[in-house]
XYZ file of C-alpha atoms in Angstrom:
577
model
C 51.123 139.608 87.510
C 53.283 142.725 86.699
C 55.937 142.642 84.269
C 58.672 141.672 86.133
C 56.504 138.741 87.563
C 55.266 137.428 83.814
C 59.534 137.422 83.012
C 60.353 135.548 85.453
C 57.725 132.752 84.253
C 58.910 133.087 80.925
C 62.637 132.398 82.015
C 61.563 129.702 84.669
C 59.471 127.841 81.744
C 62.529 127.475 79.908
C 64.684 126.247 82.764
C 66.759 130.211 82.797
C 66.932 130.361 86.614
C 68.429 133.859 86.060
C 66.117 136.972 86.623
C 68.527 140.050 87.420
C 67.287 141.552 83.894
C 65.267 144.576 84.138
C 65.813 144.808 87.873
C 67.873 147.878 89.550
C 70.022 146.492 91.769
C 69.209 148.756 94.583
C 65.580 147.302 94.347
C 63.836 144.209 95.192
C 65.890 140.751 93.462
C 64.348 137.230 93.210
C 66.456 134.579 93.220
C 66.291 130.385 92.955
C 68.760 129.375 95.117
C 68.237 125.943 95.777
C 66.446 122.628 93.758
C 63.883 123.206 91.247
C 60.490 125.913 90.978
C 57.290 125.969 89.987
C 56.555 128.504 87.389
C 53.751 128.898 89.202
C 55.201 129.832 92.469
C 55.758 133.427 92.161
C 51.819 134.320 91.357
C 51.603 132.403 94.536
C 53.559 134.521 95.985
C 51.448 137.276 95.160
C 48.381 136.636 95.894
C 49.631 135.408 99.008
C 51.368 138.980 99.227
C 49.280 141.654 98.184
C 52.274 143.860 98.515
C 54.627 141.567 96.609
C 54.925 143.859 93.662
C 56.169 146.788 96.375
C 59.979 146.800 96.036
C 59.529 149.397 99.343
C 56.768 146.810 100.991
C 59.381 144.811 103.392
C 56.481 143.565 105.801
C 56.124 146.426 108.439
C 59.638 145.482 110.551
C 62.684 146.322 107.671
C 63.658 142.687 107.706
C 64.419 140.069 105.067
C 61.630 138.133 104.311
C 61.367 134.287 102.922
C 59.127 132.376 101.580
C 59.449 128.342 100.959
C 56.822 126.245 98.568
C 56.046 123.243 100.442
C 56.892 120.119 98.392
C 58.930 121.700 96.249
C 62.587 121.811 97.049
C 62.440 126.194 96.302
C 63.562 129.194 98.347
C 62.707 132.814 97.128
C 64.681 135.802 99.373
C 63.581 138.694 99.055
C 65.475 141.849 99.894
C 64.572 145.119 101.365
C 64.721 148.148 99.383
C 68.287 149.525 99.079
C 70.114 146.342 99.711
C 71.301 143.949 97.616
C 71.515 140.076 98.723
C 74.249 138.065 99.203
C 72.916 134.821 97.115
C 74.901 132.100 98.406
C 74.911 127.826 98.650
C 76.551 125.833 100.237
C 78.080 122.684 98.569
C 75.717 120.400 100.728
C 72.986 122.941 99.307
C 74.147 122.038 95.966
C 74.546 118.481 96.111
C 71.381 118.286 97.190
C 69.576 120.193 94.475
C 71.574 118.808 91.822
C 70.483 115.097 92.694
C 71.304 111.347 91.082
C 72.287 111.379 88.318
C 74.717 110.076 85.422
C 77.326 111.648 87.410
C 76.928 109.906 90.427
C 76.304 106.527 87.880
C 79.581 107.043 86.625
C 81.124 107.263 89.746
C 78.988 104.084 91.689
C 81.039 102.630 88.704
C 84.513 103.555 89.129
C 84.480 103.065 92.728
C 82.732 100.006 93.025
C 85.267 99.029 90.530
C 88.238 99.381 93.563
C 85.602 97.776 95.909
C 86.060 94.706 93.352
C 89.031 94.546 93.133
C 90.357 95.074 97.190
C 87.515 92.303 97.530
C 89.568 89.980 94.601
C 92.856 90.736 96.862
C 91.294 90.147 100.426
C 89.491 86.721 99.358
C 92.851 85.269 98.032
C 93.896 84.569 101.542
C 90.642 81.968 102.668
C 91.885 80.028 99.507
C 95.987 80.676 99.346
C 96.493 79.549 103.233
C 95.231 75.790 102.199
C 97.715 75.782 98.634
C 100.736 76.758 100.661
C 99.680 74.551 103.135
C 99.815 71.427 100.673
C 102.465 73.000 98.982
C 105.045 74.640 101.075
C 104.327 72.160 103.639
C 103.084 75.198 106.296
C 101.297 74.520 109.501
C 98.325 76.682 111.145
C 100.262 79.390 112.866
C 102.405 80.284 109.667
C 99.302 80.743 107.685
C 97.602 82.522 110.412
C 101.024 84.728 110.271
C 100.654 85.304 106.593
C 96.841 86.310 106.759
C 98.008 88.758 109.462
C 100.588 89.912 107.698
C 98.491 91.533 104.951
C 96.509 93.279 107.711
C 99.296 94.279 109.760
C 99.914 96.514 106.435
C 96.048 97.686 105.907
C 96.735 98.641 110.025
C 99.398 100.281 109.185
C 98.758 102.706 106.803
C 94.891 102.968 107.436
C 95.988 106.810 108.924
C 98.534 107.720 106.894
C 96.605 107.842 103.828
C 93.745 109.251 105.829
C 95.840 112.062 106.363
C 97.061 112.008 103.018
C 93.737 112.025 101.557
C 92.577 115.266 104.464
C 95.869 117.225 103.323
C 96.304 116.433 99.963
C 93.267 114.403 98.542
C 91.390 111.707 98.041
C 92.084 111.498 94.368
C 95.763 112.095 95.193
C 95.675 109.054 97.866
C 93.808 106.911 95.792
C 95.541 106.756 92.808
C 99.322 106.508 94.383
C 97.961 103.722 96.678
C 96.401 101.101 93.818
C 99.539 101.677 91.919
C 101.127 99.886 94.670
C 98.905 97.573 95.023
C 98.898 96.202 91.264
C 103.526 96.194 91.806
C 102.976 94.329 94.727
C 100.605 92.187 94.227
C 101.858 90.857 90.852
C 105.783 90.687 92.115
C 104.530 88.314 95.485
C 103.281 86.182 92.458
C 106.812 85.251 91.813
C 107.967 84.761 95.633
C 110.340 82.283 96.358
C 109.567 81.077 99.484
C 107.382 81.842 102.807
C 108.987 84.933 103.905
C 109.147 87.001 100.831
C 105.422 85.722 99.964
C 104.620 87.430 103.748
C 107.106 90.472 103.407
C 105.681 91.523 99.363
C 101.808 90.551 100.887
C 102.117 92.831 103.820
C 102.864 95.799 101.059
C 99.751 94.712 99.491
C 97.850 95.043 102.534
C 99.761 99.086 103.175
C 98.345 99.607 99.750
C 94.683 98.176 100.543
C 94.660 100.733 103.416
C 93.578 103.318 101.221
C 90.331 101.803 99.644
C 87.893 102.893 102.553
C 88.941 106.575 101.406
C 86.833 105.802 98.060
C 83.823 105.494 100.358
C 84.498 109.073 101.257
C 84.683 110.582 98.390
C 81.887 108.717 97.054
C 79.404 109.624 100.003
C 80.700 113.023 99.493
C 78.902 113.646 96.061
C 75.754 111.323 97.031
C 72.467 113.804 97.899
C 71.392 113.307 101.539
C 68.270 111.425 101.025
C 70.430 108.459 98.319
C 73.607 108.331 100.770
C 72.579 105.306 102.286
C 70.763 102.926 99.682
C 74.321 104.120 97.584
C 77.131 103.062 99.751
C 75.438 100.361 100.418
C 74.577 98.876 97.430
C 78.343 99.724 97.009
C 79.206 96.413 98.485
C 77.165 94.740 95.758
C 80.509 95.293 93.489
C 82.502 93.641 96.798
C 80.215 90.852 96.973
C 80.759 90.657 92.611
C 84.472 90.685 93.267
C 84.709 87.776 96.094
C 82.261 85.682 93.798
C 84.578 86.347 90.922
C 87.780 85.588 93.297
C 86.133 82.055 93.921
C 85.707 81.195 90.276
C 88.639 82.417 89.066
C 90.262 80.105 92.096
C 88.043 76.945 90.545
C 89.614 77.367 86.850
C 93.021 78.478 87.875
C 93.926 76.331 91.349
C 93.641 72.956 89.454
C 95.276 74.350 86.069
C 97.684 77.060 86.268
C 98.370 76.950 90.360
C 98.204 79.718 92.655
C 100.687 82.309 91.053
C 98.847 82.646 88.624
C 96.057 83.395 90.861
C 97.659 86.073 92.616
C 98.865 87.790 89.401
C 95.984 87.511 87.620
C 93.374 88.603 90.021
C 95.483 92.428 90.468
C 94.420 92.867 86.732
C 91.259 94.484 87.954
C 93.363 97.137 90.426
C 95.519 98.000 87.318
C 92.505 99.131 85.576
C 90.937 101.241 88.037
C 94.367 102.967 88.154
C 93.950 104.062 84.364
C 90.844 104.901 85.255
C 92.175 107.854 88.642
C 92.420 110.032 85.619
C 89.549 110.858 85.209
C 88.034 110.575 88.717
C 86.980 113.833 90.591
C 88.508 115.125 93.355
C 86.271 115.402 96.248
C 83.773 118.799 95.845
C 83.683 118.933 99.709
C 87.469 118.926 100.090
C 88.371 121.213 97.313
C 86.091 123.896 99.650
C 87.333 123.327 102.881
C 90.854 123.656 101.102
C 90.147 127.013 99.856
C 89.759 125.795 95.889
C 86.163 127.018 95.051
C 87.214 127.753 91.955
C 87.691 123.845 91.067
C 84.886 122.790 93.761
C 82.537 125.076 90.975
C 83.870 123.589 88.400
C 83.278 120.075 90.022
C 79.505 121.305 90.213
C 79.020 122.763 86.874
C 80.419 119.445 85.825
C 77.494 117.214 87.996
C 74.459 119.615 86.664
C 75.768 119.346 83.176
C 76.011 115.505 83.595
C 72.853 115.030 85.279
C 70.660 117.848 82.901
C 69.929 119.638 86.141
C 70.729 123.971 86.202
C 73.585 125.165 88.170
C 72.954 127.481 91.331
C 72.792 130.980 91.281
C 75.005 133.026 93.785
C 78.559 132.317 95.610
C 79.370 128.998 97.371
C 80.292 129.693 100.492
C 82.371 127.520 103.297
C 82.198 128.060 107.272
C 85.700 129.294 108.387
C 85.843 126.184 110.568
C 86.188 124.309 107.975
C 89.829 125.845 106.657
C 91.276 124.935 109.321
C 94.271 122.685 110.213
C 92.846 118.908 108.481
C 94.206 115.687 108.991
C 94.806 115.969 112.997
C 94.425 112.523 114.549
C 94.030 114.425 117.959
C 90.914 116.093 116.616
C 89.143 113.051 116.904
C 89.716 112.956 120.586
C 88.435 116.148 120.917
C 85.156 116.222 123.806
C 82.714 116.770 121.238
C 83.945 113.475 119.335
C 85.287 111.024 122.136
C 82.984 109.076 122.874
C 81.770 108.395 119.421
C 85.269 107.687 117.868
C 86.567 105.092 120.542
C 82.762 103.659 120.283
C 83.073 103.503 116.161
C 86.556 101.860 117.124
C 85.276 99.129 119.017
C 82.748 98.494 115.934
C 85.110 98.472 113.262
C 87.421 96.043 115.336
C 84.251 93.391 115.396
C 83.165 93.868 112.234
C 86.170 92.705 110.639
C 87.015 90.072 113.089
C 83.858 88.548 112.358
C 84.156 89.037 109.031
C 87.221 87.718 107.905
C 86.304 84.897 110.538
C 83.910 83.879 108.791
C 85.162 83.750 104.824
C 88.422 81.592 106.871
C 85.985 79.786 108.833
C 84.178 78.884 105.621
C 87.358 77.000 103.961
C 88.414 75.336 107.384
C 84.954 74.047 108.048
C 83.966 73.223 104.577
C 87.407 71.467 103.714
C 87.128 69.736 106.860
C 83.583 68.199 105.647
C 83.573 64.673 103.850
C 82.539 65.206 100.253
C 81.903 63.283 97.063
C 84.475 64.049 94.631
C 85.248 63.663 91.170
C 88.675 62.176 91.080
C 91.099 62.111 88.083
C 94.915 61.063 88.058
C 97.305 63.227 85.790
C 101.238 64.108 85.997
C 101.802 67.061 86.498
C 104.604 70.147 84.731
C 106.338 72.212 86.335
C 105.123 75.949 87.210
C 107.162 79.131 88.203
C 109.470 76.323 89.182
C 107.271 74.578 91.304
C 108.514 70.848 90.584
C 106.470 68.181 91.543
C 105.924 64.177 90.549
C 102.768 62.898 92.209
C 99.678 63.233 90.360
C 96.736 65.859 91.148
C 92.927 65.482 91.689
C 91.280 67.650 89.325
C 87.844 68.545 88.545
C 85.932 67.693 85.432
C 86.438 71.544 84.244
C 89.858 71.429 84.921
C 90.687 68.186 83.647
C 88.817 69.912 80.050
C 90.945 72.255 80.406
C 93.944 70.570 80.829
C 93.284 68.227 77.847
C 92.597 70.846 75.721
C 95.472 72.580 75.524
C 98.592 70.679 77.880
C 98.691 73.463 79.919
C 100.420 72.756 83.846
C 98.367 71.553 86.555
C 99.285 72.117 89.751
C 100.495 68.431 92.338
C 98.469 67.570 95.146
C 99.584 68.005 98.836
C 102.904 66.834 99.289
C 102.472 65.603 102.741
C 98.886 63.254 103.187
C 97.142 64.573 106.013
C 97.018 68.131 103.871
C 94.307 68.677 101.812
C 93.412 70.752 98.726
C 90.743 72.406 98.301
C 88.801 70.688 95.412
C 85.731 71.893 92.772
C 83.369 70.752 96.090
C 84.581 72.966 98.222
C 84.877 76.207 95.936
C 80.946 75.429 94.646
C 80.353 75.734 98.087
C 82.659 78.912 98.873
C 80.973 80.060 96.359
C 77.421 79.955 98.092
C 78.547 81.613 101.284
C 79.897 84.599 99.053
C 76.925 84.600 97.230
C 75.303 85.299 100.757
C 76.257 88.974 101.164
C 73.935 89.841 97.640
C 70.321 89.397 100.441
C 72.671 90.435 103.273
C 73.006 94.124 100.916
C 69.645 94.183 100.264
C 68.266 93.778 104.321
C 70.474 96.216 105.147
C 69.366 98.472 102.689
C 66.256 98.515 103.903
C 66.337 98.343 107.211
C 68.921 101.459 107.366
C 66.418 103.738 106.996
C 63.554 102.398 109.102
C 64.968 101.771 111.805
C 68.248 104.077 112.083
C 72.271 103.337 111.545
C 72.448 102.691 114.904
C 69.471 100.211 115.657
C 70.829 98.063 112.264
C 74.157 97.630 113.297
C 72.759 96.608 117.108
C 70.125 94.345 115.500
C 73.039 92.520 113.101
C 75.247 91.718 115.606
C 72.491 89.640 117.823
C 72.021 88.163 114.693
C 75.339 87.386 113.692
C 76.182 85.513 117.578
C 72.531 83.531 117.689
C 73.847 81.895 114.233
C 77.297 81.611 114.983
C 76.777 80.106 118.350
C 74.774 76.870 116.257
C 78.703 75.608 115.456
C 78.836 75.036 119.220
C 77.186 72.031 118.841
C 77.731 68.873 116.884
C 76.724 69.683 112.999
C 77.697 66.668 110.341
C 75.909 67.389 107.980
C 77.745 69.164 105.120
C 74.591 71.260 104.018
C 73.555 72.473 106.930
C 76.835 74.277 108.141
C 77.137 75.587 104.199
C 73.251 77.280 105.537
C 74.523 78.542 108.664
C 77.848 80.024 106.769
C 75.573 81.658 104.132
C 73.256 82.923 107.003
C 76.495 84.547 109.219
C 78.216 85.255 106.285
C 75.078 87.432 104.782
C 74.574 89.049 108.301
C 78.506 90.058 109.141
C 78.256 91.954 105.320
C 75.411 94.029 106.285
C 76.603 95.932 109.754
C 80.470 95.877 107.771
C 78.323 98.055 105.061
C 76.180 99.775 108.203
C 79.318 100.898 109.942
C 80.482 101.957 105.969
C 77.662 103.971 105.843
C 77.612 105.692 109.754
C 81.312 106.709 109.925
C 80.817 108.768 107.016
C 78.115 110.568 108.096
C 79.048 111.351 111.701
C 82.231 112.557 111.195
C 82.602 116.517 109.752
C 84.603 117.185 106.254
C 87.412 118.156 108.344
C 88.185 114.618 110.025
C 86.492 112.528 107.679
C 89.119 110.668 105.850
C 91.016 110.480 109.534
C 88.142 109.441 110.959
C 87.472 106.446 108.411
C 91.177 105.995 108.171
C 91.482 105.301 111.889
C 88.403 102.912 112.048
C 89.625 100.944 109.290
C 93.159 100.697 111.257
C 91.065 99.010 113.772
C 89.179 97.517 111.689
C 92.568 95.690 110.813
C 93.487 94.919 114.855
C 90.881 92.712 114.764
C 91.463 91.049 111.102
C 95.024 90.330 112.600
C 94.024 88.519 115.641
C 91.028 86.631 113.950
C 92.936 83.393 112.101
C 94.644 82.672 115.270
C 91.064 82.198 116.226
C 89.832 81.042 112.571
C 92.723 78.373 111.968
C 94.259 77.995 115.515
C 91.633 77.532 118.027
C 89.441 75.821 115.374
C 91.729 73.264 114.826
C 91.738 72.639 119.098
C 87.839 73.211 119.103
C 85.135 74.216 116.899
C 83.087 75.128 119.432
C 85.456 77.848 121.143
C 86.152 79.456 118.019
C 82.437 80.236 117.154
C 81.692 81.088 121.056
C 84.370 83.703 120.900
C 82.997 85.101 117.976
C 79.488 85.379 119.498
C 80.614 87.231 122.016
C 82.243 89.594 120.844
C 79.351 90.192 118.214
C 76.550 90.509 121.691
C 79.683 93.001 123.118
C 79.663 95.315 119.776
C 75.631 95.077 119.431
C 75.496 97.154 123.360
C 78.156 99.197 122.385
C 76.866 100.411 118.617
C 73.108 101.062 121.010
C 75.740 103.384 122.629
C 76.406 105.562 119.809
C 75.945 108.852 120.905
C 74.594 110.588 117.442
C 71.900 108.883 114.662
C 72.618 109.900 110.962
C 69.520 108.916 109.811
C 68.026 111.396 107.366
C 70.659 114.054 108.081
C 73.514 115.685 105.977
C 77.181 115.288 106.419
C 78.271 117.985 109.125
C 80.806 120.526 107.491
C 82.069 121.743 111.075
C 82.389 119.597 114.895
C 78.534 119.608 116.508
C 78.398 121.456 119.622
C 78.568 119.511 122.563
């Protein structure tokens, strides 16, 4: 091996990838561009190419040669004599080369906290409705309208936040939105009446509309091989948030009431608001915005945190990325129109079915007879709510009241209305826990059969499961098992959609793509209360049939998607038709 080769091997062994010393700038240059490199690669290159030491040898045709070591993520380029190679790399190559490490783990925790807080705010809807039904005597239409108001705020705001994210950055949009979410979530706990509560919770929905952008930010930092798995695992935080909300309600509702529940549920989003100070901006967004210095700085931060060497060369960005971003009309250009329209229906169905199961859980379990632990106790006023009637407390709630004399909520003023009991909350917790196995199954299936087939199969399974309620079922355990299965399946298909969507849209329209999909999802979520809380009161079979038929339609739509993203890098430009 010549002196240059020996020096290259020594530098590689010491993890120093710069090999420019001792090589004339107009002679051949060997530069590592991507990933990790085996010290034996150079000697293998020389063995395979006896003219490798001759700087004037160019393969006989004067063209540039590339040699790739199979099985190792390396790429070496040899340029002809007299030409200085323009060594470049893209953001996608850098993210893949720097791999998954400490940086992505910390980002997972940051983003996961945001998802957990969002889940708690959404889970409140199924718990708050029966409480207001009892305390204020609102009918099922007003119950449904309160839920619809939240989703209306989300629907209106989702494109707005997507546009803001594509123009000014994912981090800024998230920071502003979670600040608004904490403010309105806290203020809504002081609502003096039904209309005020509807108004304030609508603004809570407006702020929540930006939360899906956290998935965009997260996915843009993930290597291709780990992306689907990590985005799906993010749903663990959503499931955790839903479980925490049920447990919080189990303790707070019998003792302090729904106002305290609203206030305490806003605390996790306040923690995330503070943590946004350390949240990094998307490298893809920075590069597409022409801020290459900031993008390189973030890449160096990733390299340092992950213990990987930073890539040499110049960061390049496709000129197509630096055009105007965040234009909704681009989603309907010929190359993306079919994908966008089909995804809108899929997202609408996901939200329609998912929140339908969430709302049905309290309706079905609340209407089913169960054994209760009844204990009477006087009521003390909280937040100006007065009542003199006795209340039904679980043993846990009773121990809390007896221990510190804290205020407790009253039972329903109308004897026809029912408060959720400890048994209801426990069964609701069981159905919520179904999301964890749903996540694990989806992780396994996504990379086996692809994104499209996974969504189609899960929609069919959900339809078959929910159709069971078309038949008379009296046993409470059987109902809980069916709800458990339906919740797990529909949460899985929702996460599959969250994986597929950022993978199919290019950087220039990724946020607006997710934003509009999220907006369409809220249309489904706005409609579902009238099925789960109004039609259900008239006919359980009809309500179940509606969910099943819509899910089967979505399965067909998923198969019709023109692009399968399994194993592909996230695109930086619109694919050619």
